[in-house]
Coordinates of C-alpha atoms in Angstrom, one line a residue:
X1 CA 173.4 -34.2 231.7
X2 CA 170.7 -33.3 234.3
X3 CA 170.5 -33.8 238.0
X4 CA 169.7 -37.3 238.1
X5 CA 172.0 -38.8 235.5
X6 CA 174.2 -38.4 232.7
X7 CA 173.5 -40.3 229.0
X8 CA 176.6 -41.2 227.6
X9 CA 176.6 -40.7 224.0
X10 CA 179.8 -42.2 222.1
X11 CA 181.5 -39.9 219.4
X12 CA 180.7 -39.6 216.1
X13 CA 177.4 -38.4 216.3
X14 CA 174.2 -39.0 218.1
X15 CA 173.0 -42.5 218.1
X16 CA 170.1 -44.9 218.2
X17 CA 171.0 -46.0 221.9
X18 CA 171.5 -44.7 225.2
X19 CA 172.6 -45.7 228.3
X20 CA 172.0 -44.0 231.7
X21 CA 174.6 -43.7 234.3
X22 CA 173.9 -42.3 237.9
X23 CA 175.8 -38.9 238.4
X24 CA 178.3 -39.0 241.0
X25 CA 176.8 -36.6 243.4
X26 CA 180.3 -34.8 243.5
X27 CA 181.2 -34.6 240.1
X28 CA 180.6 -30.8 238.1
X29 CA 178.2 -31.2 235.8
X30 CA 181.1 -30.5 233.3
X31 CA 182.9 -33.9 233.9
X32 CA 183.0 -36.6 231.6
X33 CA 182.5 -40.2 232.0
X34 CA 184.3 -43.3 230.3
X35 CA 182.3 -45.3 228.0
X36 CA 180.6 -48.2 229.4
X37 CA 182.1 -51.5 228.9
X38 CA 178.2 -52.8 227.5
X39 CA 176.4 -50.8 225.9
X40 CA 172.8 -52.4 224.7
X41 CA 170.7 -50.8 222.3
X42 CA 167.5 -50.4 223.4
X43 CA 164.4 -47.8 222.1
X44 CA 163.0 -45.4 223.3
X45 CA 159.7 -45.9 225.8
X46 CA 156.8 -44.1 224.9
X47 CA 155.0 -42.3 228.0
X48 CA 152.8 -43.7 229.5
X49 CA 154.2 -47.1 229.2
X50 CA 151.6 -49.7 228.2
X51 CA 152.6 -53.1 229.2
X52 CA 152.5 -56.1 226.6
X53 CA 150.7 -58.0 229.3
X54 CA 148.3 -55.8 230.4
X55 CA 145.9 -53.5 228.7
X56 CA 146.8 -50.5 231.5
X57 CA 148.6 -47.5 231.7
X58 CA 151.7 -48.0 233.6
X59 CA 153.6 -44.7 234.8
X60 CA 157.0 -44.1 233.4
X61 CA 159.7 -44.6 235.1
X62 CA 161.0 -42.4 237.9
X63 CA 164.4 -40.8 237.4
X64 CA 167.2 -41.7 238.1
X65 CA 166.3 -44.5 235.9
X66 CA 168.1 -47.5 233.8
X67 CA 166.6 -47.4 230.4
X68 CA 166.9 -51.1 230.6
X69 CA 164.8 -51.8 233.3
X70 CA 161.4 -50.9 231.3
X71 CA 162.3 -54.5 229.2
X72 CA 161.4 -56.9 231.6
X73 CA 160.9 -60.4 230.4
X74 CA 157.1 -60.6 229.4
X75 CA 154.9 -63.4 229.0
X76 CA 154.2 -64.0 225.4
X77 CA 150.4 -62.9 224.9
X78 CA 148.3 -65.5 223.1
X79 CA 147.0 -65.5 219.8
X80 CA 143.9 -63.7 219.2
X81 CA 140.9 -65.4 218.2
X82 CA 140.0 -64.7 215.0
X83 CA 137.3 -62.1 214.3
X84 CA 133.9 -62.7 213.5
X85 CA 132.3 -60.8 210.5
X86 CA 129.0 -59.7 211.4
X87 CA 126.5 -59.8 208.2
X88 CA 124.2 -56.8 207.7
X89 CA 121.0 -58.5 205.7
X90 CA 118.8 -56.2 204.1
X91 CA 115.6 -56.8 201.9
X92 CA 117.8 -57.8 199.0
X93 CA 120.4 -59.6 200.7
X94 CA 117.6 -61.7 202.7
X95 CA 117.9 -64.8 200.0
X96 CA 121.6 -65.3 200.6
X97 CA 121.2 -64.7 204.3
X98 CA 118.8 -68.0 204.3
X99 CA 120.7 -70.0 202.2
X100 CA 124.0 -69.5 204.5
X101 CA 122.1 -69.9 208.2
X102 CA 121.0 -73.8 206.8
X103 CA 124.6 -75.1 207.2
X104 CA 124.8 -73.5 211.0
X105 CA 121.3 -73.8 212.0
X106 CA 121.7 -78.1 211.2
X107 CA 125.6 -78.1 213.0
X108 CA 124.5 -75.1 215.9
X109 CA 125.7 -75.7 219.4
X110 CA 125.4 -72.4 221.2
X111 CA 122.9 -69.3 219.4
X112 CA 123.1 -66.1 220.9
X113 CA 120.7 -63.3 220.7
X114 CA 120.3 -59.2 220.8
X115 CA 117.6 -57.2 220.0
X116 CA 117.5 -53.7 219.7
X117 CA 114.8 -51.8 220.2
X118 CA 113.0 -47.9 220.7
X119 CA 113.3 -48.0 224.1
X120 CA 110.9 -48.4 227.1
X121 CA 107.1 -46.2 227.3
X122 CA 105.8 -48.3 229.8
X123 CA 107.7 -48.3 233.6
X124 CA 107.1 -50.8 236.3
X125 CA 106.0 -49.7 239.6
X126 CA 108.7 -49.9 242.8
X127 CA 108.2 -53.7 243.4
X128 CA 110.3 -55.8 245.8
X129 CA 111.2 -59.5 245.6
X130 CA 110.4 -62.5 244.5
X131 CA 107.1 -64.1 242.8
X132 CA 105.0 -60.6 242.8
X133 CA 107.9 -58.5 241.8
X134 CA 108.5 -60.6 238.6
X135 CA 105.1 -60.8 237.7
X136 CA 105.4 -57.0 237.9
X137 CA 108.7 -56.6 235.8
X138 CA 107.0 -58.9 233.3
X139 CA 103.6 -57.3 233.0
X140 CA 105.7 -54.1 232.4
X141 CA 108.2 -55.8 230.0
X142 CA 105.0 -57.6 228.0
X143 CA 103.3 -54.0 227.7
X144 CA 106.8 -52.5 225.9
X145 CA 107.0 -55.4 224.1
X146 CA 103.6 -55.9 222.7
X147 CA 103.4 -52.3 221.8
X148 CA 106.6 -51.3 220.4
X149 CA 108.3 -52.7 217.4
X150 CA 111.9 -54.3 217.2
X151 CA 114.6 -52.8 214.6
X152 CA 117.2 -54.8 214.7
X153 CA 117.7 -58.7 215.3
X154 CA 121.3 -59.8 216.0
X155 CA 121.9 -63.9 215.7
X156 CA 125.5 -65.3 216.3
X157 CA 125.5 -69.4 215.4
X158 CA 128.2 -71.2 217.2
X159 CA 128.4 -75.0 215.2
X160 CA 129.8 -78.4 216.9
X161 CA 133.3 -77.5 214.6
X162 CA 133.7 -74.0 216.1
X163 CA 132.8 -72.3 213.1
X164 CA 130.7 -68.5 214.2
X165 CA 128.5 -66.7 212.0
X166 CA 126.3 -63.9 212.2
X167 CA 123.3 -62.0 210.7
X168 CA 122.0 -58.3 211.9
X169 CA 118.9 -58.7 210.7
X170 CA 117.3 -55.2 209.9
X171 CA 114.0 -54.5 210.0
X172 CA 111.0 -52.2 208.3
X173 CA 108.4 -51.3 210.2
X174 CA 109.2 -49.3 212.5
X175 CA 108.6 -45.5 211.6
X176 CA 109.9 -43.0 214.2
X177 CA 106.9 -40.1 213.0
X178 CA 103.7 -42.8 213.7
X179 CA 104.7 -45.6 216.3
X180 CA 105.9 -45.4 220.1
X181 CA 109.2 -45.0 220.6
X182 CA 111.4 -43.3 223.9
X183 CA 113.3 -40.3 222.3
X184 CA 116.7 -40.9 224.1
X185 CA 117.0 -44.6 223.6
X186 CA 116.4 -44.2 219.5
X187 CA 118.8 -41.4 219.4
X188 CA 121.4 -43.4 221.5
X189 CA 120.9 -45.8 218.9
X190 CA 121.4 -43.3 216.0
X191 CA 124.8 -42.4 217.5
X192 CA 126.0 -45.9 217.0
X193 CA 125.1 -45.9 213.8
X194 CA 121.6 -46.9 213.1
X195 CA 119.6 -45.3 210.6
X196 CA 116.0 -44.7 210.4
X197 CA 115.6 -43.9 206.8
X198 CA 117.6 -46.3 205.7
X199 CA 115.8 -49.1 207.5
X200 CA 112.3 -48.2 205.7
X201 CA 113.8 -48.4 203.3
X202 CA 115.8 -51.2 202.9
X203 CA 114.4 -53.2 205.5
X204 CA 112.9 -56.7 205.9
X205 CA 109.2 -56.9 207.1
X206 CA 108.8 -58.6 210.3
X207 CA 106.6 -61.0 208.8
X208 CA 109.8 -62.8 206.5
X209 CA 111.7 -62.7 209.6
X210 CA 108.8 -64.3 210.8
X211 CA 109.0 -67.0 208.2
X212 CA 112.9 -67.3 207.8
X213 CA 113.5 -68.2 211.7
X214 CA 110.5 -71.1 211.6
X215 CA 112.1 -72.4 208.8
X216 CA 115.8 -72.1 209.5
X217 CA 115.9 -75.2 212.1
X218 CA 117.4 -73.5 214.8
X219 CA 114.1 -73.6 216.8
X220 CA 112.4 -76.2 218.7
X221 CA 113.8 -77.8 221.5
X222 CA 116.9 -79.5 220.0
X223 CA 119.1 -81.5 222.6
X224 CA 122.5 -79.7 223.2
X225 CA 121.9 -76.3 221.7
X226 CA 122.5 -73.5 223.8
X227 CA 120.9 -70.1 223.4
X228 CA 122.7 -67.4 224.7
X229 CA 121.6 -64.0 225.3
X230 CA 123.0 -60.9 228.2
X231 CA 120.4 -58.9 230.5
X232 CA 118.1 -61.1 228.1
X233 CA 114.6 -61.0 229.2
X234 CA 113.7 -57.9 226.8
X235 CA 115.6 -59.4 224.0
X236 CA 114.0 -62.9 224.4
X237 CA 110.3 -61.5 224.5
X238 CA 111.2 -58.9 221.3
X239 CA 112.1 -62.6 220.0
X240 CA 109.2 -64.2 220.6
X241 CA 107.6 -61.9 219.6
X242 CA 108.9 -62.1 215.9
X243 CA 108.5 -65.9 216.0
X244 CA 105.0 -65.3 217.1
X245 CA 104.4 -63.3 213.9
X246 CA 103.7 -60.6 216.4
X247 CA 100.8 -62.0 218.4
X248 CA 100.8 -60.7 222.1
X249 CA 103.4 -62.2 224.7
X250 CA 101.5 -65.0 227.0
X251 CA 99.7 -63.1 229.9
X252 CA 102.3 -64.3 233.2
X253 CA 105.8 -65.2 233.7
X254 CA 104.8 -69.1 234.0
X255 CA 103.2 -68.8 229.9
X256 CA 106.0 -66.9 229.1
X257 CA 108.8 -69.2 229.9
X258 CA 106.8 -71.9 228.8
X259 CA 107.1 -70.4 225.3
X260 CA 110.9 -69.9 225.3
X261 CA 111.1 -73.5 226.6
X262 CA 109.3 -74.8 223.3
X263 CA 110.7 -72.3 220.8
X264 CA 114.5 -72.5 222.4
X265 CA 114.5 -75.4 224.5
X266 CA 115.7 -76.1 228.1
X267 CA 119.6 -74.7 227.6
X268 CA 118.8 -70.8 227.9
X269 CA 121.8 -69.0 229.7
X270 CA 122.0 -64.9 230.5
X271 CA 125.9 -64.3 230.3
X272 CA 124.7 -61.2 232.7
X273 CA 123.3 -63.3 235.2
X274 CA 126.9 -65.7 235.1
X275 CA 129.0 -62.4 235.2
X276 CA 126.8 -61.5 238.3
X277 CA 128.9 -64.5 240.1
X278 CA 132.7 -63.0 238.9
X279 CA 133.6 -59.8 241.5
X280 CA 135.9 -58.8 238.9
X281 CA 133.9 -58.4 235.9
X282 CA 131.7 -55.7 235.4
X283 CA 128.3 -55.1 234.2
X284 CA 127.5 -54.3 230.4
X285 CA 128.2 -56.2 227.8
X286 CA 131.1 -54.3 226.3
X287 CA 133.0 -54.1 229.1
X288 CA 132.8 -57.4 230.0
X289 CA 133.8 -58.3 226.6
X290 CA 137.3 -55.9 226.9
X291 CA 137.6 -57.4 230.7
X292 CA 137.7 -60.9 228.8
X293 CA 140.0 -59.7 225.9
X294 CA 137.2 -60.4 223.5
X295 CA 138.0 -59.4 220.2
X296 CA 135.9 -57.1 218.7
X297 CA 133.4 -58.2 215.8
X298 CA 134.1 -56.7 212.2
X299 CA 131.3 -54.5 211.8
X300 CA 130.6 -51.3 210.7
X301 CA 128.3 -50.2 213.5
X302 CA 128.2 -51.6 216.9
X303 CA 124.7 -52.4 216.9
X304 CA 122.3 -55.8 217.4
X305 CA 124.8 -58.0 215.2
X306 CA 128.2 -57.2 217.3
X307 CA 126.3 -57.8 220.6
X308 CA 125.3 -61.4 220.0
X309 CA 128.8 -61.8 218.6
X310 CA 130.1 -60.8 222.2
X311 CA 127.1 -62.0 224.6
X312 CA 128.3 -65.6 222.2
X313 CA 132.1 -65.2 222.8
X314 CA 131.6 -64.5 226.7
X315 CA 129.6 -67.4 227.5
X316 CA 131.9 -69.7 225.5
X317 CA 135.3 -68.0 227.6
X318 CA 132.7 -67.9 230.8
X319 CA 131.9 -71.3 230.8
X320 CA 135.0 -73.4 230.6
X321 CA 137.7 -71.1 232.0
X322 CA 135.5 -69.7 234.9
X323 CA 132.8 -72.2 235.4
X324 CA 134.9 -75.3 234.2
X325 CA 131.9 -76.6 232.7
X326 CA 129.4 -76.5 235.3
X327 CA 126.8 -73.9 234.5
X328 CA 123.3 -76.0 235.4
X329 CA 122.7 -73.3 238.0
X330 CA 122.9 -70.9 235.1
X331 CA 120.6 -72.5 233.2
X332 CA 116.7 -70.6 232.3
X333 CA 118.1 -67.8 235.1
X334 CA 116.8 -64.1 233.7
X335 CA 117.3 -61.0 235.4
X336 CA 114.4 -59.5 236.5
X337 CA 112.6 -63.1 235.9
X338 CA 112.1 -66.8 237.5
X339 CA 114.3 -69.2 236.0
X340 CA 112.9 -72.3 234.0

């Protein structure tokens, strides 16, 4: 017994159960109490107290308390969605990786994109709004991009039957003792798993990337496919650049958009941009994902690969349950950019 309450335990032992009965404040601690006429079994409660229909800590209890007042009726949670398998493609696995992405490149519906690469060199000067301050943002994001080279392509396929794939395409040429690189953003990379060595060695050249995306039929401006991408303009442009074999990005924001337009079509959404709109979603792309109970990719790393898998699985809960459907404003909007 303590101060608050006594737990009535029936004879023959301590049991599974327990039942908590207010302490008459005039009764010795010594007293006894007769058995109640219910007793329910009930477990234990850990501490804290997570609740089934939320995904926060709730405080325990405060004493004196009724062990069956933690059991309130709950609404059953949903089913999960099932988890998408993210597919690491090396050099050796690239002829697989080509024969799969034909099915979902002729049934796509929504493509979603990440790129990672070694950081920013280049910095744009303070720049204010509008037209001059995205021509700014782009000459600085054309100078990273044209001089620095990507590591990792992520592509998550979406088809018209709801079947989701995707590839974490890794790349070669990159070698961290020769080419440009910004030392914090390859070794924030390296925490999460991506290695270096490994990559030069087991790598694809740019140049079959190259080759492999031109020929997969998920480019070109293909009525009803989406392309999906979050805080996308760097990620676009280290695109383009692999579909342009590596050429230099077009000189302005007006060439540049014109490219993505014939390469990806008119449907090109930034799940940042959308997010922007909801006051109770926040900013990266992971914790938008847990704010949307995303279920998290299968992959070993969360790298390139998992982040399409979530920028693909935001815009998909985004756009019907949020937007019910009605996304046109969305539509060619990157941060930092003009629209289309």
């Amino acid at each position: 017994m303590n101060s608050a309450g006594a737990f009535y335990h029936p004879p023959g032992g301590q049991p599974y159960f327990a039942v908590a009965m207010p302490a008459p404040p005039y009764a010795p601690a010594s007293a006894s109490y007769p058995a109640a006429t219910a007793v329910v079994p009930v477990q234990p409660l850990p501490t804290p107290y997570y609740s089934a229909a939320a995904a926060v800590p709730v405080q325990p209890l405060p004493a004196p308390c009724y062990a069956a007042a933690a059991f309130r009726m709950q609404p059953a949670p949903l089913p999960p969605p099932f988890r998408v398998h993210v597919r690491a493609v090396w050099a050796d696995t690239l002829d697989a990786a080509r024969r799969d992405m034909g099915y979902f490149a002729a049934h796509a519906r929504c493509v979603a994109v990440k790129v990672h690469y070694p950081g920013v060199v280049f910095h744009a000067p303070v720049a204010g709004a509008g037209a001059l301050a995205a021509e700014k943002h782009y000459a600085t994001l054309k100078a990273n991009t044209d001089a620095l080279k990507p590591l990792q392509v992520g592509i998550a396929v979406c088809t018209d039957d709801g079947r989701v794939a995707c590839w974490e395409f890794n790349l070669c040429d990159f070698d961290p003792a020769a080419d440009q690189h910004a030392a914090g953003s390859l070794a924030h990379l390296q925490s999460r798993g991506l290695c270096c060595l490994e990559h030069r060695l087991r790598g694809i050249p740019m140049a079959e990337l190259t080759a492999l995306l031109r020929r997969s039929g998920l480019l070109g401006n293909r009525p009803g496919v989406s392309w999906i991408t979050h805080a996308g303009a760097y990620h676009l442009a280290y695109l383009m650049k692999v579909i342009g074999g590596g050429k230099p990005l077009p000189g302005d924001v007006a060439g540049f958009l014109a490219s993505l337009r014939r390469s990806l079509g008119e449907d090109v959404y930034d799940v940042a941009t959308m997010a922007a709109d909801c006051p109770n979603l926040p900013v990266g792309l992971e914790q938008i994902a847990l704010s949307l109970r995303l279920p998290m990719p299968l992959s070993a790393h969360s790298l390139a690969g998992a982040g399409s898998v979530l920028a693909l699985e935001a815009f998909l809960k985004l756009k019907p349950q949020v937007f019910r459907d009605n996304v046109a404003r969305y539509r060619g909007v990157l941060q930092g950019l003009h629209s289309f």
